[in-house]
Amino acid sequence: MIVRNLEEARQSERLVKSENGNWDSTRLLLASDNGGFSFHITRIYEGTETHIHYKHHYEAVFCMEGEGEVETLADGKIWPIKPGDIYILDQHDEHLLRASKTMHLACVFTPPITGTEVHREDGSYAPADD
């Protein structure tokens, strides 16, 4: 069994910050934990817009706090996101995530990430085998 504390993890290398300051993500469960998925608590900061395109991963995102919207770039459709909402990137959807109030999100990735990933120029994480 693995037991971890969010605040303790935020004081360790498990807290990863974006270079542009749009978000930070505390990676609580990683590929090295052998759980078959990774689990993160991510904060998207108020007033930011982040381009994301997970070409090699699937992600489910549950909003616990804050408000914003997600826009799929293929069709320009925009969904408001508020506490209690979940969105699932089941088609490797290229999207923009905008926070009108700082969002606290619970995120599940498969395949699991290693923990040091940050978005590449195209909005993706590297494939698991890179």
mmCIF file of C-alpha atoms in Angstrom:
data_model
loop_
_atom_site.group_PDB
_atom_site.id
_atom_site.type_symbol
_atom_site.label_atom_id
_atom_site.label_comp_id
_atom_site.label_asym_id
_atom_site.label_seq_id
_atom_site.Cartn_x
_atom_site.Cartn_y
_atom_site.Cartn_z
ATOM 1 C CA MET A 1 0.000 0.000 0.000
ATOM 2 C CA ILE A 2 1.124 3.536 -0.751
ATOM 3 C CA VAL A 3 -0.002 6.458 1.419
ATOM 4 C CA ARG A 4 1.046 10.021 0.624
ATOM 5 C CA ASN A 5 0.065 13.461 1.890
ATOM 6 C CA LEU A 6 -0.598 16.288 -0.579
ATOM 7 C CA GLU A 7 1.034 19.050 1.479
ATOM 8 C CA GLU A 8 4.119 16.922 2.132
ATOM 9 C CA ALA A 9 4.359 16.084 -1.573
ATOM 10 C CA ARG A 10 4.166 19.801 -2.420
ATOM 11 C CA GLN A 11 7.358 20.282 -0.389
ATOM 12 C CA SER A 12 9.234 17.716 -2.500
ATOM 13 C CA GLU A 13 10.348 17.030 -6.069
ATOM 14 C CA ARG A 14 6.805 15.771 -6.721
ATOM 15 C CA LEU A 15 5.724 19.397 -7.204
ATOM 16 C CA VAL A 16 6.395 20.376 -10.828
ATOM 17 C CA LYS A 17 5.885 23.966 -12.008
ATOM 18 C CA SER A 18 5.343 25.113 -15.576
ATOM 19 C CA GLU A 19 8.005 27.330 -17.080
ATOM 20 C CA ASN A 20 5.407 29.959 -18.028
ATOM 21 C CA GLY A 21 3.858 30.065 -14.539
ATOM 22 C CA ASN A 22 0.398 28.943 -15.704
ATOM 23 C CA TRP A 23 0.184 25.854 -13.501
ATOM 24 C CA ASP A 24 1.781 23.564 -10.988
ATOM 25 C CA SER A 25 1.137 19.877 -10.504
ATOM 26 C CA THR A 26 1.791 17.636 -7.523
ATOM 27 C CA ARG A 27 2.386 14.134 -8.836
ATOM 28 C CA LEU A 28 1.115 11.817 -6.107
ATOM 29 C CA LEU A 29 1.208 8.532 -8.035
ATOM 30 C CA LEU A 30 3.740 7.901 -10.814
ATOM 31 C CA ALA A 31 4.833 5.191 -13.227
ATOM 32 C CA SER A 32 7.498 4.047 -10.740
ATOM 33 C CA ASP A 33 4.728 3.241 -8.237
ATOM 34 C CA ASN A 34 3.467 0.523 -10.629
ATOM 35 C CA GLY A 35 -0.201 1.467 -10.275
ATOM 36 C CA GLY A 36 -0.906 1.445 -14.014
ATOM 37 C CA PHE A 37 -1.866 5.141 -14.024
ATOM 38 C CA SER A 38 -0.633 8.394 -12.530
ATOM 39 C CA PHE A 39 -2.601 10.724 -10.267
ATOM 40 C CA HIS A 40 -1.923 14.440 -9.832
ATOM 41 C CA ILE A 41 -3.402 17.450 -8.100
ATOM 42 C CA THR A 42 -2.924 20.356 -10.487
ATOM 43 C CA ARG A 43 -3.525 24.066 -9.988
ATOM 44 C CA ILE A 44 -4.273 26.170 -13.070
ATOM 45 C CA TYR A 45 -3.762 29.796 -12.103
ATOM 46 C CA GLU A 46 -6.376 32.516 -12.517
ATOM 47 C CA GLY A 47 -6.213 34.454 -15.772
ATOM 48 C CA THR A 48 -4.094 31.894 -17.638
ATOM 49 C CA GLU A 49 -4.602 29.970 -20.859
ATOM 50 C CA THR A 50 -2.710 26.723 -21.449
ATOM 51 C CA HIS A 51 -2.443 24.861 -24.756
ATOM 52 C CA ILE A 52 -2.529 21.087 -24.183
ATOM 53 C CA HIS A 53 -2.426 18.164 -26.608
ATOM 54 C CA TYR A 54 -1.703 14.801 -24.995
ATOM 55 C CA LYS A 55 -0.938 12.761 -28.113
ATOM 56 C CA HIS A 56 0.443 9.824 -26.133
ATOM 57 C CA HIS A 57 -1.696 9.882 -22.977
ATOM 58 C CA TYR A 58 -5.340 9.774 -21.961
ATOM 59 C CA GLU A 59 -6.432 12.051 -19.130
ATOM 60 C CA ALA A 60 -9.485 12.474 -16.915
ATOM 61 C CA VAL A 61 -9.760 15.790 -15.047
ATOM 62 C CA PHE A 62 -12.086 16.465 -12.086
ATOM 63 C CA CYS A 63 -12.549 20.062 -10.919
ATOM 64 C CA MET A 64 -12.518 20.388 -7.126
ATOM 65 C CA GLU A 65 -12.265 24.176 -6.862
ATOM 66 C CA GLY A 66 -12.185 27.260 -9.084
ATOM 67 C CA GLU A 67 -13.713 28.004 -12.465
ATOM 68 C CA GLY A 68 -12.703 28.105 -16.073
ATOM 69 C CA GLU A 69 -13.352 26.585 -19.445
ATOM 70 C CA VAL A 70 -11.938 24.037 -21.830
ATOM 71 C CA GLU A 71 -12.025 24.588 -25.601
ATOM 72 C CA THR A 72 -11.440 21.829 -28.141
ATOM 73 C CA LEU A 73 -9.410 23.233 -31.013
ATOM 74 C CA ALA A 74 -10.769 20.849 -33.659
ATOM 75 C CA ASP A 75 -14.260 22.347 -33.469
ATOM 76 C CA GLY A 76 -13.974 25.444 -31.261
ATOM 77 C CA LYS A 77 -16.487 24.050 -28.768
ATOM 78 C CA ILE A 78 -16.195 25.549 -25.277
ATOM 79 C CA TRP A 79 -17.324 23.890 -22.054
ATOM 80 C CA PRO A 80 -17.498 25.803 -18.763
ATOM 81 C CA ILE A 81 -15.735 23.960 -15.924
ATOM 82 C CA LYS A 82 -16.715 24.364 -12.265
ATOM 83 C CA PRO A 83 -16.431 22.277 -9.081
ATOM 84 C CA GLY A 84 -17.995 18.860 -9.575
ATOM 85 C CA ASP A 85 -17.327 18.735 -13.337
ATOM 86 C CA ILE A 86 -15.144 16.145 -15.038
ATOM 87 C CA TYR A 87 -13.777 16.186 -18.553
ATOM 88 C CA ILE A 88 -12.145 13.227 -20.242
ATOM 89 C CA LEU A 89 -9.627 13.526 -23.070
ATOM 90 C CA ASP A 90 -10.560 10.201 -24.659
ATOM 91 C CA GLN A 91 -9.614 11.223 -28.215
ATOM 92 C CA HIS A 92 -6.240 12.876 -27.477
ATOM 93 C CA ASP A 93 -8.167 16.136 -27.846
ATOM 94 C CA GLU A 94 -6.042 19.212 -28.510
ATOM 95 C CA HIS A 95 -7.461 21.911 -26.283
ATOM 96 C CA LEU A 96 -7.052 25.183 -24.437
ATOM 97 C CA LEU A 97 -7.632 25.305 -20.693
ATOM 98 C CA ARG A 98 -8.503 28.725 -19.292
ATOM 99 C CA ALA A 99 -8.913 29.592 -15.618
ATOM 100 C CA SER A 100 -11.120 32.517 -14.612
ATOM 101 C CA LYS A 101 -10.544 31.559 -10.944
ATOM 102 C CA THR A 102 -7.605 29.382 -9.884
ATOM 103 C CA MET A 103 -8.654 25.798 -10.543
ATOM 104 C CA HIS A 104 -7.720 22.823 -8.357
ATOM 105 C CA LEU A 105 -7.969 19.693 -10.484
ATOM 106 C CA ALA A 106 -7.579 15.983 -9.765
ATOM 107 C CA CYS A 107 -6.008 14.386 -12.853
ATOM 108 C CA VAL A 108 -5.533 10.758 -13.851
ATOM 109 C CA PHE A 109 -3.171 9.811 -16.709
ATOM 110 C CA THR A 110 -2.668 6.593 -18.590
ATOM 111 C CA PRO A 111 -0.112 5.512 -19.427
ATOM 112 C CA PRO A 112 1.321 6.881 -16.191
ATOM 113 C CA ILE A 113 3.887 9.647 -16.336
ATOM 114 C CA THR A 114 7.291 9.527 -14.650
ATOM 115 C CA GLY A 115 6.827 12.795 -12.762
ATOM 116 C CA THR A 116 9.184 15.265 -14.399
ATOM 117 C CA GLU A 117 7.153 15.913 -17.560
ATOM 118 C CA VAL A 118 6.232 19.414 -18.624
ATOM 119 C CA HIS A 119 4.353 20.342 -21.777
ATOM 120 C CA ARG A 120 6.456 20.326 -24.921
ATOM 121 C CA GLU A 121 6.096 23.078 -27.524
ATOM 122 C CA ASP A 122 3.186 21.204 -29.156
ATOM 123 C CA GLY A 123 1.319 20.888 -25.827
ATOM 124 C CA SER A 124 2.106 17.195 -25.323
ATOM 125 C CA TYR A 125 4.138 15.082 -22.943
ATOM 126 C CA ALA A 126 6.751 12.790 -24.468
ATOM 127 C CA PRO A 127 5.674 9.170 -25.052
ATOM 128 C CA ALA A 128 6.266 6.859 -22.092
ATOM 129 C CA ASP A 129 9.182 5.128 -23.845
ATOM 130 C CA ASP A 130 11.131 8.370 -24.633
#
